[in-house]
């Protein structure tokens, strides 16, 4: 009889969990059984005890689909796919993202489907009909390497908006960012970088950190040009009070939104184009209005609002108008800077892609099936944090992402790269693995869960090529060699902390 603990580790491996890793000092750290059981349950595997591991592993293997939910076609070349049920009579078509349907030729290999055709770049749907049984997969056809829009060494300016303002609100605006891009470009610089500009909670109920945004799909309206605000003098303080700043901006935005919609603004050509391009925007605005109404995280809302269905009783229509108008204006502001960066010799935007999203944010509320419950992302112990780190937000579920064709990740990347001349990938090792910490466990007892590296890299290189965006991975000296090798192969640059790069005593 196989030892139950060994069975548990085998189950963990089959589920994409690294049950052991080497820490920063080279010591092997093996996950405890209770942590493994908690993470397995978060991954959707029904298991409560060690003695259930063997049966759970057999079920997991048996439930594996014959056709993978996602395939990567580097430079349009699709690798062989396992022939479903080894059936000889197989019909294969590709529905391209632009609406075409292409029949694909397959080889006569009795085990695998081989495709001599070169696929167009994009995210497509592969249909396989084998003896009357249909299979459907997502195909990411991507260039092997990311875009390289600059061919020579250059420089840029770091310009965090929270730190550069001295006006009525005490912080900078998108107008300040545009001016910085103009001046840096005139001086010969290539980029203006900043912290994540994503939507944040600014009401004092939640952490306003740019690295735990309210959504990774919309920009922060705090940095809009507020116009002629009430005279409050120049705010000069050692710290930025986000709540107070938001209270200054909010009434001005409300007045502008009310005027816009009362004048029939919903018929505005630019506004209608925005809604067509960003169909989630009204839903997001209603979510933010519900946050205003209930003044709590969505976990404490009444049902059915808590579960994703908002009624008119859950929101103030005026608040919905304000959030929708502000979301549109923020997108227009950043799109204008991006357009000038590509046309008028301004510096381009160097944006920062946050790793996660707030657990009470819009993305988790609307896409909760994609997020692991009872788990937080963090980092294992290192020389600076001997107790490890718990960052407090939920990780995405690898299998759920794959079943969805990575639609949410694609949307996040497109949102950023529409405006970014360069994009920094926060915690780039997340392309391969993330450190999961079960609720109730210390950060020292976390476990690494693996992610579909090639699929995520293909999404990055595809959107990079489409938007001519330079990609940079955050490497603070703890990135595994596997990640660095993949970054080099696919044209992602590395960033370094200067003090670490020079070494101790330099």
PDB file of N, CA, C and O in Angstrom, residues 322-365:
ATOM      1  N   UNK A 322     -22.063  59.326 -12.821  1.00  0.00           N
ATOM      2  CA  UNK A 322     -20.754  59.885 -12.500  1.00  0.00           C
ATOM      3  C   UNK A 322     -19.640  58.883 -12.764  1.00  0.00           C
ATOM      4  O   UNK A 322     -18.620  59.210 -13.387  1.00  0.00           O
ATOM      5  N   UNK A 323     -19.822  57.652 -12.316  1.00  0.00           N
ATOM      6  CA  UNK A 323     -18.773  56.651 -12.509  1.00  0.00           C
ATOM      7  C   UNK A 323     -18.583  56.327 -13.992  1.00  0.00           C
ATOM      8  O   UNK A 323     -17.456  56.142 -14.451  1.00  0.00           O
ATOM      9  N   UNK A 324     -19.668  56.259 -14.743  1.00  0.00           N
ATOM     10  CA  UNK A 324     -19.553  55.948 -16.165  1.00  0.00           C
ATOM     11  C   UNK A 324     -18.856  57.088 -16.904  1.00  0.00           C
ATOM     12  O   UNK A 324     -17.951  56.857 -17.724  1.00  0.00           O
ATOM     13  N   UNK A 325     -19.261  58.304 -16.606  1.00  0.00           N
ATOM     14  CA  UNK A 325     -18.639  59.470 -17.249  1.00  0.00           C
ATOM     15  C   UNK A 325     -17.154  59.555 -16.881  1.00  0.00           C
ATOM     16  O   UNK A 325     -16.301  59.770 -17.756  1.00  0.00           O
ATOM     17  N   UNK A 326     -16.828  59.359 -15.605  1.00  0.00           N
ATOM     18  CA  UNK A 326     -15.436  59.454 -15.169  1.00  0.00           C
ATOM     19  C   UNK A 326     -14.581  58.359 -15.787  1.00  0.00           C
ATOM     20  O   UNK A 326     -13.421  58.598 -16.173  1.00  0.00           O
ATOM     21  N   UNK A 327     -15.141  57.161 -15.903  1.00  0.00           N
ATOM     22  CA  UNK A 327     -14.406  56.053 -16.526  1.00  0.00           C
ATOM     23  C   UNK A 327     -14.088  56.366 -17.982  1.00  0.00           C
ATOM     24  O   UNK A 327     -12.970  56.120 -18.463  1.00  0.00           O
ATOM     25  N   UNK A 328     -15.058  56.933 -18.672  1.00  0.00           N
ATOM     26  CA  UNK A 328     -14.850  57.321 -20.074  1.00  0.00           C
ATOM     27  C   UNK A 328     -13.792  58.415 -20.186  1.00  0.00           C
ATOM     28  O   UNK A 328     -12.866  58.326 -21.007  1.00  0.00           O
ATOM     29  N   UNK A 329     -13.892  59.429 -19.346  1.00  0.00           N
ATOM     30  CA  UNK A 329     -12.950  60.542 -19.423  1.00  0.00           C
ATOM     31  C   UNK A 329     -11.522  60.100 -19.106  1.00  0.00           C
ATOM     32  O   UNK A 329     -10.561  60.572 -19.727  1.00  0.00           O
ATOM     33  N   UNK A 330     -11.365  59.197 -18.152  1.00  0.00           N
ATOM     34  CA  UNK A 330     -10.026  58.695 -17.834  1.00  0.00           C
ATOM     35  C   UNK A 330      -9.432  57.949 -19.020  1.00  0.00           C
ATOM     36  O   UNK A 330      -8.245  58.095 -19.343  1.00  0.00           O
ATOM     37  N   UNK A 331     -10.260  57.178 -19.699  1.00  0.00           N
ATOM     38  CA  UNK A 331      -9.755  56.451 -20.873  1.00  0.00           C
ATOM     39  C   UNK A 331      -9.390  57.420 -21.985  1.00  0.00           C
ATOM     40  O   UNK A 331      -8.358  57.246 -22.657  1.00  0.00           O
ATOM     41  N   UNK A 332     -10.195  58.447 -22.192  1.00  0.00           N
ATOM     42  CA  UNK A 332      -9.874  59.442 -23.215  1.00  0.00           C
ATOM     43  C   UNK A 332      -8.549  60.137 -22.902  1.00  0.00           C
ATOM     44  O   UNK A 332      -7.737  60.379 -23.798  1.00  0.00           O
ATOM     45  N   UNK A 333      -8.331  60.463 -21.631  1.00  0.00           N
ATOM     46  CA  UNK A 333      -7.119  61.184 -21.247  1.00  0.00           C
ATOM     47  C   UNK A 333      -5.867  60.369 -21.523  1.00  0.00           C
ATOM     48  O   UNK A 333      -4.887  60.878 -22.082  1.00  0.00           O
ATOM     49  N   UNK A 334      -5.883  59.100 -21.153  1.00  0.00           N
ATOM     50  CA  UNK A 334      -4.705  58.268 -21.379  1.00  0.00           C
ATOM     51  C   UNK A 334      -4.528  57.938 -22.859  1.00  0.00           C
ATOM     52  O   UNK A 334      -3.408  57.868 -23.356  1.00  0.00           O
ATOM     53  N   UNK A 335      -5.648  57.737 -23.566  1.00  0.00           N
ATOM     54  CA  UNK A 335      -5.550  57.465 -25.000  1.00  0.00           C
ATOM     55  C   UNK A 335      -4.940  58.655 -25.739  1.00  0.00           C
ATOM     56  O   UNK A 335      -4.167  58.479 -26.690  1.00  0.00           O
ATOM     57  N   UNK A 336      -5.250  59.869 -25.287  1.00  0.00           N
ATOM     58  CA  UNK A 336      -4.687  61.062 -25.920  1.00  0.00           C
ATOM     59  C   UNK A 336      -3.178  61.121 -25.724  1.00  0.00           C
ATOM     60  O   UNK A 336      -2.427  61.415 -26.664  1.00  0.00           O
ATOM     61  N   UNK A 337      -2.708  60.820 -24.516  1.00  0.00           N
ATOM     62  CA  UNK A 337      -1.257  60.818 -24.272  1.00  0.00           C
ATOM     63  C   UNK A 337      -0.584  59.750 -25.121  1.00  0.00           C
ATOM     64  O   UNK A 337       0.481  59.978 -25.711  1.00  0.00           O
ATOM     65  N   UNK A 338      -1.210  58.576 -25.188  1.00  0.00           N
ATOM     66  CA  UNK A 338      -0.630  57.490 -25.988  1.00  0.00           C
ATOM     67  C   UNK A 338      -0.569  57.865 -27.462  1.00  0.00           C
ATOM     68  O   UNK A 338       0.422  57.593 -28.152  1.00  0.00           O
ATOM     69  N   UNK A 339      -1.616  58.504 -27.956  1.00  0.00           N
ATOM     70  CA  UNK A 339      -1.651  58.893 -29.370  1.00  0.00           C
ATOM     71  C   UNK A 339      -0.580  59.934 -29.665  1.00  0.00           C
ATOM     72  O   UNK A 339       0.116  59.869 -30.685  1.00  0.00           O
ATOM     73  N   UNK A 340      -0.411  60.892 -28.781  1.00  0.00           N
ATOM     74  CA  UNK A 340       0.613  61.916 -28.994  1.00  0.00           C
ATOM     75  C   UNK A 340       2.006  61.317 -28.913  1.00  0.00           C
ATOM     76  O   UNK A 340       2.918  61.737 -29.625  1.00  0.00           O
ATOM     77  N   UNK A 341       2.167  60.289 -28.039  1.00  0.00           N
ATOM     78  CA  UNK A 341       3.462  59.636 -27.926  1.00  0.00           C
ATOM     79  C   UNK A 341       3.874  58.934 -29.196  1.00  0.00           C
ATOM     80  O   UNK A 341       5.073  58.817 -29.503  1.00  0.00           O
ATOM     81  N   UNK A 342       2.913  58.462 -29.971  1.00  0.00           N
ATOM     82  CA  UNK A 342       3.245  57.759 -31.202  1.00  0.00           C
ATOM     83  C   UNK A 342       3.302  58.673 -32.418  1.00  0.00           C
ATOM     84  O   UNK A 342       3.893  58.315 -33.433  1.00  0.00           O
ATOM     85  N   UNK A 343       2.717  59.884 -32.308  1.00  0.00           N
ATOM     86  CA  UNK A 343       2.628  60.749 -33.482  1.00  0.00           C
ATOM     87  C   UNK A 343       3.464  62.027 -33.383  1.00  0.00           C
ATOM     88  O   UNK A 343       3.930  62.529 -34.397  1.00  0.00           O
ATOM     89  N   UNK A 344       3.649  62.560 -32.185  1.00  0.00           N
ATOM     90  CA  UNK A 344       4.199  63.912 -32.051  1.00  0.00           C
ATOM     91  C   UNK A 344       5.567  63.961 -31.381  1.00  0.00           C
ATOM     92  O   UNK A 344       5.953  64.989 -30.840  1.00  0.00           O
ATOM     93  N   UNK A 345       6.268  62.855 -31.369  1.00  0.00           N
ATOM     94  CA  UNK A 345       7.613  62.804 -30.791  1.00  0.00           C
ATOM     95  C   UNK A 345       7.613  63.102 -29.298  1.00  0.00           C
ATOM     96  O   UNK A 345       8.584  63.608 -28.763  1.00  0.00           O
ATOM     97  N   UNK A 346       6.508  62.804 -28.651  1.00  0.00           N
ATOM     98  CA  UNK A 346       6.481  62.840 -27.199  1.00  0.00           C
ATOM     99  C   UNK A 346       7.082  61.538 -26.681  1.00  0.00           C
ATOM    100  O   UNK A 346       7.182  60.540 -27.392  1.00  0.00           O
ATOM    101  N   UNK A 347       7.460  61.542 -25.405  1.00  0.00           N
ATOM    102  CA  UNK A 347       7.828  60.281 -24.758  1.00  0.00           C
ATOM    103  C   UNK A 347       6.576  59.414 -24.631  1.00  0.00           C
ATOM    104  O   UNK A 347       5.462  59.924 -24.481  1.00  0.00           O
ATOM    105  N   UNK A 348       6.779  58.114 -24.726  1.00  0.00           N
ATOM    106  CA  UNK A 348       5.652  57.193 -24.613  1.00  0.00           C
ATOM    107  C   UNK A 348       5.467  56.784 -23.147  1.00  0.00           C
ATOM    108  O   UNK A 348       6.373  56.911 -22.320  1.00  0.00           O
ATOM    109  N   UNK A 349       4.277  56.278 -22.836  1.00  0.00           N
ATOM    110  CA  UNK A 349       3.967  55.880 -21.466  1.00  0.00           C
ATOM    111  C   UNK A 349       4.601  54.529 -21.132  1.00  0.00           C
ATOM    112  O   UNK A 349       4.508  53.572 -21.909  1.00  0.00           O
ATOM    113  N   UNK A 350       5.236  54.467 -19.993  1.00  0.00           N
ATOM    114  CA  UNK A 350       5.779  53.230 -19.422  1.00  0.00           C
ATOM    115  C   UNK A 350       4.852  52.884 -18.254  1.00  0.00           C
ATOM    116  O   UNK A 350       4.944  53.472 -17.177  1.00  0.00           O
ATOM    117  N   UNK A 351       3.913  51.975 -18.506  1.00  0.00           N
ATOM    118  CA  UNK A 351       2.902  51.641 -17.508  1.00  0.00           C
ATOM    119  C   UNK A 351       3.307  50.408 -16.714  1.00  0.00           C
ATOM    120  O   UNK A 351       4.168  49.630 -17.116  1.00  0.00           O
ATOM    121  N   UNK A 352       2.643  50.240 -15.596  1.00  0.00           N
ATOM    122  CA  UNK A 352       2.956  49.179 -14.640  1.00  0.00           C
ATOM    123  C   UNK A 352       1.732  48.278 -14.506  1.00  0.00           C
ATOM    124  O   UNK A 352       0.654  48.752 -14.127  1.00  0.00           O
ATOM    125  N   UNK A 353       1.890  46.998 -14.844  1.00  0.00           N
ATOM    126  CA  UNK A 353       0.790  46.042 -14.773  1.00  0.00           C
ATOM    127  C   UNK A 353       0.786  45.376 -13.401  1.00  0.00           C
ATOM    128  O   UNK A 353       1.647  44.548 -13.095  1.00  0.00           O
ATOM    129  N   UNK A 354      -0.165  45.756 -12.555  1.00  0.00           N
ATOM    130  CA  UNK A 354      -0.265  45.172 -11.221  1.00  0.00           C
ATOM    131  C   UNK A 354      -0.569  43.679 -11.322  1.00  0.00           C
ATOM    132  O   UNK A 354      -1.312  43.229 -12.194  1.00  0.00           O
ATOM    133  N   UNK A 355      -0.006  42.917 -10.388  1.00  0.00           N
ATOM    134  CA  UNK A 355      -0.174  41.465 -10.401  1.00  0.00           C
ATOM    135  C   UNK A 355      -1.592  41.049 -10.062  1.00  0.00           C
ATOM    136  O   UNK A 355      -2.126  40.101 -10.642  1.00  0.00           O
ATOM    137  N   UNK A 356      -2.208  41.745  -9.109  1.00  0.00           N
ATOM    138  CA  UNK A 356      -3.507  41.299  -8.620  1.00  0.00           C
ATOM    139  C   UNK A 356      -4.523  42.411  -8.558  1.00  0.00           C
ATOM    140  O   UNK A 356      -4.306  43.529  -9.028  1.00  0.00           O
ATOM    141  N   UNK A 357      -5.664  42.083  -7.938  1.00  0.00           N
ATOM    142  CA  UNK A 357      -6.771  43.013  -7.814  1.00  0.00           C
ATOM    143  C   UNK A 357      -7.368  42.836  -6.422  1.00  0.00           C
ATOM    144  O   UNK A 357      -7.275  41.763  -5.824  1.00  0.00           O
ATOM    145  N   UNK A 358      -7.949  43.886  -5.892  1.00  0.00           N
ATOM    146  CA  UNK A 358      -8.513  43.845  -4.546  1.00  0.00           C
ATOM    147  C   UNK A 358      -9.589  42.764  -4.435  1.00  0.00           C
ATOM    148  O   UNK A 358     -10.406  42.601  -5.343  1.00  0.00           O
ATOM    149  N   UNK A 359      -9.599  42.065  -3.318  1.00  0.00           N
ATOM    150  CA  UNK A 359     -10.573  40.995  -3.126  1.00  0.00           C
ATOM    151  C   UNK A 359     -12.012  41.452  -3.075  1.00  0.00           C
ATOM    152  O   UNK A 359     -12.931  40.635  -3.251  1.00  0.00           O
ATOM    153  N   UNK A 360     -12.243  42.755  -2.826  1.00  0.00           N
ATOM    154  CA  UNK A 360     -13.599  43.305  -2.846  1.00  0.00           C
ATOM    155  C   UNK A 360     -13.827  44.146  -4.098  1.00  0.00           C
ATOM    156  O   UNK A 360     -14.773  44.943  -4.152  1.00  0.00           O
ATOM    157  N   UNK A 361     -12.968  43.969  -5.096  1.00  0.00           N
ATOM    158  CA  UNK A 361     -13.050  44.766  -6.301  1.00  0.00           C
ATOM    159  C   UNK A 361     -13.998  44.209  -7.349  1.00  0.00           C
ATOM    160  O   UNK A 361     -14.541  43.101  -7.229  1.00  0.00           O
ATOM    161  N   UNK A 362     -14.140  44.995  -8.408  1.00  0.00           N
ATOM    162  CA  UNK A 362     -15.078  44.634  -9.480  1.00  0.00           C
ATOM    163  C   UNK A 362     -14.718  43.312 -10.139  1.00  0.00           C
ATOM    164  O   UNK A 362     -15.603  42.479 -10.393  1.00  0.00           O
ATOM    165  N   UNK A 363     -13.442  43.098 -10.420  1.00  0.00           N
ATOM    166  CA  UNK A 363     -13.048  41.912 -11.171  1.00  0.00           C
ATOM    167  C   UNK A 363     -13.413  40.641 -10.422  1.00  0.00           C
ATOM    168  O   UNK A 363     -13.894  39.666 -11.022  1.00  0.00           O
ATOM    169  N   UNK A 364     -13.191  40.622  -9.110  1.00  0.00           N
ATOM    170  CA  UNK A 364     -13.529  39.442  -8.321  1.00  0.00           C
ATOM    171  C   UNK A 364     -15.044  39.283  -8.221  1.00  0.00           C
ATOM    172  O   UNK A 364     -15.571  38.176  -8.298  1.00  0.00           O
ATOM    173  N   UNK A 365     -15.749  40.393  -8.064  1.00  0.00           N
ATOM    174  CA  UNK A 365     -17.218  40.348  -7.984  1.00  0.00           C
ATOM    175  C   UNK A 365     -17.823  39.782  -9.267  1.00  0.00           C
ATOM    176  O   UNK A 365     -18.702  38.927  -9.216  1.00  0.00           O
TER     177      UNK A 365
END
